[in-house]
PDB file of C-alpha atoms in Angstrom:
ATOM      1  CA  MET A 296      82.333 100.178  69.720  1.00 56.00           C
ATOM      2  CA  SER A 297      81.489  99.968  66.050  1.00 55.00           C
ATOM      3  CA  ASP A 298      83.637  98.170  63.485  1.00 62.00           C
ATOM      4  CA  SER A 299      83.389 101.289  61.340  1.00 62.00           C
ATOM      5  CA  ILE A 300      86.306 102.749  63.279  1.00 68.00           C
ATOM      6  CA  GLN A 301      88.586 100.705  61.024  1.00 67.00           C
ATOM      7  CA  TYR A 302      87.952 103.131  58.163  1.00 70.00           C
ATOM      8  CA  LEU A 303      89.778 105.949  59.966  1.00 79.00           C
ATOM      9  CA  SER A 304      93.022 104.472  58.743  1.00 80.00           C
ATOM     10  CA  ASN A 305      94.933 107.773  58.652  1.00 87.00           C
ATOM     11  CA  LEU A 306      94.447 108.507  62.340  1.00 94.00           C
ATOM     12  CA  THR A 307      97.579 108.976  64.411  1.00 96.00           C
ATOM     13  CA  VAL A 308      95.829 109.781  67.711  1.00 96.00           C
ATOM     14  CA  LEU A 309      92.712 108.104  69.113  1.00 94.00           C
ATOM     15  CA  ASP A 310      92.172 109.490  72.599  1.00 93.00           C
ATOM     16  CA  PHE A 311      88.933 109.158  74.565  1.00 88.00           C
ATOM     17  CA  TYR A 312      89.290 110.720  78.025  1.00 84.00           C
ATOM     18  CA  ARG A 313      86.453 109.965  80.443  1.00 73.00           C
ATOM     19  CA  PRO A 314      83.877 109.064  77.772  1.00 72.00           C
ATOM     20  CA  SER A 315      80.801 108.632  79.986  1.00 67.00           C
ATOM     21  CA  ASN A 316      78.750 106.700  77.436  1.00 78.00           C
ATOM     22  CA  LEU A 317      81.388 104.470  75.864  1.00 84.00           C
ATOM     23  CA  TYR A 318      80.582 100.798  76.440  1.00 88.00           C
ATOM     24  CA  GLY A 319      81.178  97.513  74.656  1.00 92.00           C
ATOM     25  CA  THR A 320      84.375  95.907  73.439  1.00 94.00           C
ATOM     26  CA  LEU A 321      87.331  96.906  71.308  1.00 94.00           C
ATOM     27  CA  PRO A 322      86.787  95.228  67.915  1.00 93.00           C
ATOM     28  CA  ASP A 323      89.577  93.283  66.252  1.00 94.00           C
ATOM     29  CA  SER A 324      89.273  95.714  63.354  1.00 93.00           C
ATOM     30  CA  ILE A 325      90.896  98.410  65.480  1.00 94.00           C
ATOM     31  CA  GLY A 326      94.126  96.789  64.349  1.00 94.00           C
ATOM     32  CA  ASN A 327      93.533  98.374  60.941  1.00 94.00           C
ATOM     33  CA  LEU A 328      94.502 101.760  62.404  1.00 95.00           C
ATOM     34  CA  THR A 329      98.110 101.059  61.574  1.00 95.00           C
ATOM     35  CA  ASN A 330      99.235 104.703  61.763  1.00 96.00           C
ATOM     36  CA  LEU A 331      98.235 105.222  65.379  1.00 97.00           C
ATOM     37  CA  VAL A 332     100.830 106.650  67.736  1.00 98.00           C
ATOM     38  CA  ILE A 333      98.469 107.115  70.697  1.00 98.00           C
ATOM     39  CA  LEU A 334      95.595 104.781  71.605  1.00 97.00           C
ATOM     40  CA  SER A 335      93.796 105.830  74.768  1.00 96.00           C
ATOM     41  CA  PHE A 336      90.464 104.842  76.276  1.00 94.00           C
ATOM     42  CA  TRP A 337      90.872 105.978  79.860  1.00 90.00           C
ATOM     43  CA  PRO A 338      88.826 105.646  81.929  1.00 90.00           C
ATOM     44  CA  ALA A 339      85.853 104.116  80.136  1.00 90.00           C
ATOM     45  CA  HIS A 340      83.499 101.151  80.404  1.00 91.00           C
ATOM     46  CA  LEU A 341      85.062  98.821  77.860  1.00 95.00           C
ATOM     47  CA  SER A 342      85.051  95.090  78.521  1.00 97.00           C
ATOM     48  CA  GLY A 343      86.072  91.857  76.844  1.00 98.00           C
ATOM     49  CA  THR A 344      89.658  91.073  75.970  1.00 98.00           C
ATOM     50  CA  ILE A 345      92.392  93.350  74.661  1.00 98.00           C
ATOM     51  CA  PRO A 346      92.547  92.661  70.896  1.00 97.00           C
ATOM     52  CA  SER A 347      95.737  90.985  69.737  1.00 97.00           C
ATOM     53  CA  THR A 348      95.421  93.000  66.514  1.00 97.00           C
ATOM     54  CA  ILE A 349      96.734  96.069  68.351  1.00 97.00           C
ATOM     55  CA  ALA A 350     100.108  94.583  67.432  1.00 97.00           C
ATOM     56  CA  ASN A 351      99.498  95.846  63.881  1.00 97.00           C
ATOM     57  CA  MET A 352     100.077  99.410  65.114  1.00 97.00           C
ATOM     58  CA  LYS A 353     103.833  99.287  64.672  1.00 96.00           C
ATOM     59  CA  SER A 354     104.306 103.008  65.410  1.00 96.00           C
ATOM     60  CA  LEU A 355     102.318 102.970  68.653  1.00 98.00           C
ATOM     61  CA  LYS A 356     103.990 104.811  71.531  1.00 99.00           C
ATOM     62  CA  VAL A 357     101.166 105.239  74.054  1.00 99.00           C
ATOM     63  CA  LEU A 358      98.730 102.435  74.927  1.00 98.00           C
ATOM     64  CA  LYS A 359      96.372 103.589  77.643  1.00 97.00           C
ATOM     65  CA  LEU A 360      93.531 101.213  78.553  1.00 98.00           C
ATOM     66  CA  GLY A 361      93.462 101.683  82.313  1.00 97.00           C
ATOM     67  CA  GLN A 362      90.304 101.879  84.435  1.00 96.00           C
ATOM     68  CA  ASN A 363      88.133  99.735  82.210  1.00 96.00           C
ATOM     69  CA  GLN A 364      86.741  96.233  82.601  1.00 97.00           C
ATOM     70  CA  PHE A 365      89.049  94.276  80.339  1.00 98.00           C
ATOM     71  CA  SER A 366      89.523  90.611  81.206  1.00 98.00           C
ATOM     72  CA  GLY A 367      91.628  87.735  79.946  1.00 98.00           C
ATOM     73  CA  THR A 368      95.380  87.792  79.546  1.00 98.00           C
ATOM     74  CA  ILE A 369      97.803  90.331  78.129  1.00 98.00           C
ATOM     75  CA  PRO A 370      98.009  89.529  74.384  1.00 97.00           C
ATOM     76  CA  SER A 371     101.087  87.595  73.336  1.00 95.00           C
ATOM     77  CA  THR A 372     101.436  89.753  70.219  1.00 96.00           C
ATOM     78  CA  LEU A 373     102.143  93.067  71.929  1.00 96.00           C
ATOM     79  CA  GLY A 374     105.841  92.316  72.058  1.00 95.00           C
ATOM     80  CA  GLU A 375     106.030  93.518  68.467  1.00 95.00           C
ATOM     81  CA  LEU A 376     105.334  97.123  69.565  1.00 97.00           C
ATOM     82  CA  THR A 377     108.912  98.083  70.326  1.00 95.00           C
ATOM     83  CA  TYR A 378     108.299 101.856  70.239  1.00 98.00           C
ATOM     84  CA  LEU A 379     106.024 101.871  73.278  1.00 99.00           C
ATOM     85  CA  THR A 380     106.914 104.449  75.908  1.00 99.00           C
ATOM     86  CA  TYR A 381     103.727 104.235  77.989  1.00 99.00           C
ATOM     87  CA  ILE A 382     101.538 101.231  78.858  1.00 99.00           C
ATOM     88  CA  ASP A 383      98.530 101.482  81.160  1.00 99.00           C
ATOM     89  CA  PHE A 384      96.521  98.323  81.818  1.00 99.00           C
ATOM     90  CA  GLY A 385      95.809  99.275  85.435  1.00 98.00           C
ATOM     91  CA  ASP A 386      92.442  98.847  87.170  1.00 98.00           C
ATOM     92  CA  ASN A 387      91.028  96.114  84.969  1.00 98.00           C
ATOM     93  CA  SER A 388      90.361  92.402  85.513  1.00 98.00           C
ATOM     94  CA  LEU A 389      93.336  90.957  83.664  1.00 99.00           C
ATOM     95  CA  THR A 390      94.661  87.558  84.694  1.00 99.00           C
ATOM     96  CA  GLY A 391      97.659  85.394  83.897  1.00 99.00           C
ATOM     97  CA  THR A 392     101.301  86.381  84.036  1.00 98.00           C
ATOM     98  CA  ILE A 393     103.401  89.213  82.630  1.00 98.00           C
ATOM     99  CA  PRO A 394     104.841  88.037  79.288  1.00 97.00           C
ATOM    100  CA  GLU A 395     108.607  87.719  79.062  1.00 97.00           C
ATOM    101  CA  TYR A 396     108.636  90.005  76.015  1.00 97.00           C
ATOM    102  CA  PHE A 397     107.991  93.034  78.238  1.00 97.00           C
ATOM    103  CA  GLY A 398     111.748  93.175  78.612  1.00 95.00           C
ATOM    104  CA  ASN A 399     111.943  94.170  74.937  1.00 95.00           C
ATOM    105  CA  PHE A 400     110.239  97.525  75.553  1.00 97.00           C
ATOM    106  CA  MET A 401     113.538  99.357  75.806  1.00 96.00           C
ATOM    107  CA  LEU A 402     111.909 102.790  75.398  1.00 98.00           C
ATOM    108  CA  LEU A 403     109.237 102.227  78.036  1.00 98.00           C
ATOM    109  CA  GLN A 404     109.024 104.990  80.644  1.00 99.00           C
ATOM    110  CA  GLU A 405     105.795 104.169  82.483  1.00 99.00           C
ATOM    111  CA  LEU A 406     104.143 100.802  83.127  1.00 99.00           C
ATOM    112  CA  TRP A 407     100.822 100.626  84.972  1.00 99.00           C
ATOM    113  CA  LEU A 408      99.609  97.104  85.811  1.00 99.00           C
ATOM    114  CA  GLU A 409      98.044  97.784  89.207  1.00 99.00           C
ATOM    115  CA  SER A 410      94.722  96.426  90.480  1.00 99.00           C
ATOM    116  CA  ASN A 411      94.279  93.384  88.278  1.00 99.00           C
ATOM    117  CA  GLY A 412      94.393  89.654  88.975  1.00 99.00           C
ATOM    118  CA  LEU A 413      97.891  89.080  87.613  1.00 99.00           C
ATOM    119  CA  THR A 414      99.956  86.263  89.091  1.00 99.00           C
ATOM    120  CA  GLY A 415     103.363  84.617  88.871  1.00 98.00           C
ATOM    121  CA  THR A 416     106.808  86.140  89.129  1.00 98.00           C
ATOM    122  CA  ILE A 417     108.186  89.255  87.485  1.00 98.00           C
ATOM    123  CA  PRO A 418     110.128  88.297  84.329  1.00 97.00           C
ATOM    124  CA  LYS A 419     113.882  88.623  84.662  1.00 96.00           C
ATOM    125  CA  SER A 420     113.795  90.499  81.364  1.00 96.00           C
ATOM    126  CA  PHE A 421     112.365  93.478  83.284  1.00 96.00           C
ATOM    127  CA  SER A 422     115.944  94.293  84.179  1.00 96.00           C
ATOM    128  CA  ASN A 423     116.344  95.513  80.584  1.00 96.00           C
ATOM    129  CA  LEU A 424     113.861  98.370  81.082  1.00 97.00           C
ATOM    130  CA  THR A 425     116.498 100.942  81.896  1.00 96.00           C
ATOM    131  CA  SER A 426     114.372 103.858  80.644  1.00 98.00           C
ATOM    132  CA  LEU A 427     111.580 103.066  83.102  1.00 98.00           C
ATOM    133  CA  LEU A 428     110.576 105.928  85.402  1.00 99.00           C
ATOM    134  CA  LEU A 429     107.377 104.561  86.936  1.00 99.00           C
ATOM    135  CA  LEU A 430     106.412 100.962  87.711  1.00 99.00           C
ATOM    136  CA  ARG A 431     103.091 100.019  89.284  1.00 99.00           C
ATOM    137  CA  LEU A 432     102.514  96.376  90.181  1.00 99.00           C
ATOM    138  CA  ASP A 433     100.378  96.933  93.282  1.00 99.00           C
ATOM    139  CA  ASN A 434      97.186  95.059  94.121  1.00 99.00           C
ATOM    140  CA  ASN A 435      97.820  91.850  92.221  1.00 99.00           C
ATOM    141  CA  ALA A 436      98.946  88.384  93.301  1.00 99.00           C
ATOM    142  CA  PHE A 437     102.594  88.437  92.235  1.00 99.00           C
ATOM    143  CA  GLU A 438     105.113  86.315  94.117  1.00 99.00           C
ATOM    144  CA  GLY A 439     108.824  85.612  94.205  1.00 98.00           C
ATOM    145  CA  THR A 440     111.464  88.286  94.612  1.00 98.00           C
ATOM    146  CA  ILE A 441     111.355  91.823  93.295  1.00 97.00           C
ATOM    147  CA  PHE A 442     114.457  93.793  94.188  1.00 97.00           C
ATOM    148  CA  ASP A 443     116.827  91.651  92.123  1.00 96.00           C
ATOM    149  CA  ILE A 444     114.685  92.541  89.106  1.00 96.00           C
ATOM    150  CA  VAL A 445     114.332  96.281  89.673  1.00 97.00           C
ATOM    151  CA  LEU A 446     117.798  97.184  90.978  1.00 97.00           C
ATOM    152  CA  PRO A 447     119.205  97.672  87.435  1.00 96.00           C
ATOM    153  CA  LEU A 448     116.432 100.201  86.727  1.00 97.00           C
ATOM    154  CA  ILE A 449     118.426 103.171  87.936  1.00 96.00           C
ATOM    155  CA  SER A 450     116.103 105.722  86.301  1.00 97.00           C
ATOM    156  CA  LEU A 451     113.127 104.702  88.470  1.00 98.00           C
ATOM    157  CA  THR A 452     111.449 107.532  90.335  1.00 98.00           C
ATOM    158  CA  ASN A 453     108.241 105.793  91.433  1.00 99.00           C
ATOM    159  CA  LEU A 454     108.002 102.122  92.435  1.00 99.00           C
ATOM    160  CA  TYR A 455     104.790 100.597  93.784  1.00 99.00           C
ATOM    161  CA  PHE A 456     104.308  96.890  94.469  1.00 99.00           C
ATOM    162  CA  SER A 457     102.138  96.802  97.601  1.00 99.00           C
ATOM    163  CA  HIS A 458      99.499  94.129  98.263  1.00 99.00           C
ATOM    164  CA  ASN A 459     101.278  91.197  96.639  1.00 99.00           C
ATOM    165  CA  TYR A 460     103.227  88.190  97.921  1.00 99.00           C
ATOM    166  CA  PHE A 461     106.789  89.297  97.233  1.00 99.00           C
ATOM    167  CA  GLU A 462     109.464  87.770  99.449  1.00 98.00           C
ATOM    168  CA  GLY A 463     113.112  88.410 100.214  1.00 98.00           C
ATOM    169  CA  SER A 464     114.923  91.261 101.897  1.00 98.00           C
ATOM    170  CA  ILE A 465     115.574  94.883 101.016  1.00 97.00           C
ATOM    171  CA  PRO A 466     119.170  94.794  99.751  1.00 97.00           C
ATOM    172  CA  SER A 467     121.873  97.314 100.503  1.00 96.00           C
ATOM    173  CA  ASP A 468     122.125  97.889  96.749  1.00 97.00           C
ATOM    174  CA  ILE A 469     118.841  99.803  96.932  1.00 96.00           C
ATOM    175  CA  GLN A 470     121.144 102.806  97.256  1.00 95.00           C
ATOM    176  CA  TYR A 471     121.653 102.659  93.488  1.00 95.00           C
ATOM    177  CA  LEU A 472     117.997 103.572  92.921  1.00 97.00           C
ATOM    178  CA  SER A 473     119.064 107.071  93.872  1.00 94.00           C
ATOM    179  CA  ARG A 474     116.334 108.839  91.881  1.00 96.00           C
ATOM    180  CA  LEU A 475     113.466 107.239  93.800  1.00 97.00           C
ATOM    181  CA  LEU A 476     110.827 109.691  94.954  1.00 97.00           C
ATOM    182  CA  SER A 477     108.290 107.169  96.205  1.00 98.00           C
ATOM    183  CA  LEU A 478     108.476 103.510  97.214  1.00 98.00           C
ATOM    184  CA  ASP A 479     105.478 101.479  98.368  1.00 99.00           C
ATOM    185  CA  ALA A 480     106.392  97.918  99.334  1.00 99.00           C
ATOM    186  CA  SER A 481     103.655  97.483 101.946  1.00 99.00           C
ATOM    187  CA  TYR A 482     101.569  94.341 102.453  1.00 99.00           C
ATOM    188  CA  ASN A 483     104.047  91.791 101.161  1.00 99.00           C
ATOM    189  CA  LYS A 484     106.210  89.114 102.788  1.00 99.00           C
ATOM    190  CA  LEU A 485     109.507  90.988 102.953  1.00 99.00           C
ATOM    191  CA  THR A 486     111.945  89.966 105.672  1.00 98.00           C
ATOM    192  CA  GLY A 487     115.196  91.245 107.149  1.00 98.00           C
ATOM    193  CA  THR A 488     116.009  94.803 108.150  1.00 96.00           C
ATOM    194  CA  LEU A 489     115.890  98.260 106.649  1.00 95.00           C
ATOM    195  CA  PRO A 490     119.484  98.567 105.438  1.00 94.00           C
ATOM    196  CA  PRO A 491     121.402 101.727 106.378  1.00 92.00           C
ATOM    197  CA  GLU A 492     122.038 102.255 102.663  1.00 93.00           C
ATOM    198  CA  ILE A 493     118.391 103.234 102.267  1.00 91.00           C
ATOM    199  CA  GLY A 494     119.639 106.531 103.624  1.00 87.00           C
ATOM    200  CA  SER A 495     121.234 107.132 100.224  1.00 89.00           C
ATOM    201  CA  LEU A 496     117.788 107.753  98.744  1.00 91.00           C
ATOM    202  CA  THR A 497     118.029 111.445  99.452  1.00 89.00           C
ATOM    203  CA  SER A 498     115.197 112.449  97.099  1.00 93.00           C
ATOM    204  CA  ILE A 499     112.556 110.121  98.504  1.00 93.00           C
ATOM    205  CA  TYR A 500     109.445 111.716  99.999  1.00 93.00           C
ATOM    206  CA  TYR A 501     107.177 108.654 100.377  1.00 96.00           C
ATOM    207  CA  LEU A 502     108.325 105.367 101.920  1.00 95.00           C
ATOM    208  CA  ASN A 503     105.862 102.659 102.922  1.00 97.00           C
ATOM    209  CA  VAL A 504     107.034  99.214 104.052  1.00 97.00           C
ATOM    210  CA  ALA A 505     104.118  98.516 106.410  1.00 98.00           C
ATOM    211  CA  SER A 506     102.697  95.031 106.956  1.00 98.00           C
ATOM    212  CA  ASN A 507     105.724  92.913 106.142  1.00 98.00           C
ATOM    213  CA  TYR A 508     108.006  90.783 108.328  1.00 98.00           C
ATOM    214  CA  LEU A 509     110.779  93.324 108.789  1.00 98.00           C
ATOM    215  CA  ASN A 510     112.785  93.576 111.999  1.00 97.00           C
ATOM    216  CA  GLY A 511     115.655  95.604 113.403  1.00 94.00           C
ATOM    217  CA  THR A 512     115.559  99.372 113.797  1.00 91.00           C
ATOM    218  CA  ILE A 513     114.938 102.438 111.668  1.00 88.00           C
ATOM    219  CA  PRO A 514     118.228 103.735 110.220  1.00 87.00           C
ATOM    220  CA  PRO A 515     118.738 107.127 111.926  1.00 83.00           C
ATOM    221  CA  VAL A 516     119.889 108.826 108.732  1.00 79.00           C
ATOM    222  CA  LEU A 517     116.520 108.135 107.092  1.00 76.00           C
ATOM    223  CA  LEU A 518     114.682 110.443 109.447  1.00 69.00           C
ATOM    224  CA  ASN A 519     116.989 113.346 108.701  1.00 69.00           C
ATOM    225  CA  PHE A 520     115.520 113.809 105.232  1.00 74.00           C
ATOM    226  CA  TYR A 521     113.658 117.116 105.297  1.00 74.00           C
ATOM    227  CA  GLN A 522     111.781 116.249 102.092  1.00 82.00           C
ATOM    228  CA  LEU A 523     110.288 113.046 103.561  1.00 86.00           C
ATOM    229  CA  ASP A 524     106.511 113.559 103.754  1.00 90.00           C
ATOM    230  CA  TRP A 525     105.470 110.031 104.698  1.00 92.00           C
ATOM    231  CA  ILE A 526     107.141 107.028 106.263  1.00 91.00           C
ATOM    232  CA  ASP A 527     105.188 103.970 107.412  1.00 94.00           C
ATOM    233  CA  VAL A 528     106.964 101.015 109.016  1.00 93.00           C
ATOM    234  CA  SER A 529     103.956  99.825 111.037  1.00 95.00           C
ATOM    235  CA  ARG A 530     102.870  96.204 111.437  1.00 97.00           C
ATOM    236  CA  ASN A 531     106.405  94.847 111.319  1.00 96.00           C
ATOM    237  CA  SER A 532     108.750  93.749 114.105  1.00 95.00           C
ATOM    238  CA  ILE A 533     110.869  96.888 114.076  1.00 92.00           C
ATOM    239  CA  ILE A 534     112.001  97.824 117.580  1.00 86.00           C
ATOM    240  CA  GLY A 535     113.929 100.500 119.431  1.00 70.00           C
ATOM    241  CA  TYR A 536     113.627 104.244 119.817  1.00 69.00           C
ATOM    242  CA  ILE A 537     112.605 106.630 117.068  1.00 65.00           C
ATOM    243  CA  PRO A 538     115.764 108.547 116.158  1.00 59.00           C
ATOM    244  CA  LYS A 539     115.783 112.291 116.684  1.00 59.00           C
ATOM    245  CA  LEU A 540     114.280 114.101 113.719  1.00 54.00           C
ATOM    246  CA  THR A 541     115.967 116.931 111.893  1.00 52.00           C
ATOM    247  CA  ILE A 542     113.420 119.699 111.388  1.00 50.00           C
ATOM    248  CA  ASN A 543     113.748 121.994 108.398  1.00 51.00           C
ATOM    249  CA  ASP A 544     112.316 125.411 109.253  1.00 44.00           C
ATOM    250  CA  THR A 545     112.455 126.651 105.703  1.00 42.00           C
TER     251      THR A 545
END
């Protein structure tokens, strides 16, 4: 991408959707577009690192760089962008850990970090993201615990963290994530049982906890949810009979 883009200093929206012939890197000079509210190159063929100069865009609300070939770490300067409501870094080749400053994005509603090479634990500051509706952490190499971080995020509707190394049990307090529509916790190292309180998630339609180390039985109340389209508890040590299903004929 040419450095000449810096001269479009009055732009508020720079949105390239599926640009088939867009290759190269994002130049540092893109930071001169200080009036941008939306910056989107998704999906494209951009590579290199994410410029730290993006932090100059103090009014930025949407940062969408998913499905590219970016590498390196998440810039340490992005914590200055406190108006962000949407971040998509998914499907790249990013490495390193999630910076602690992510907890400062108090307006953030969607965070897409899936399918990278990110490692480490989830910052405790994530518990501050009370506006968050969607969180995708799947297909990385995260470790540690997860539920103690996300339980305060009572606005969450979609939570995906499959294919990582998260440990710990599913707590009874999961009932407070009452707006959840989909939960994918498959392919981790979760232990313990499915707590009966998971039956409080009366809006959930997708539940996947396959390929963990769970035991016990399926809470009967869970299978009475007529809106449940998908439940996968396979490749665990869950035993017993499948409870009788309630069929909704409407």
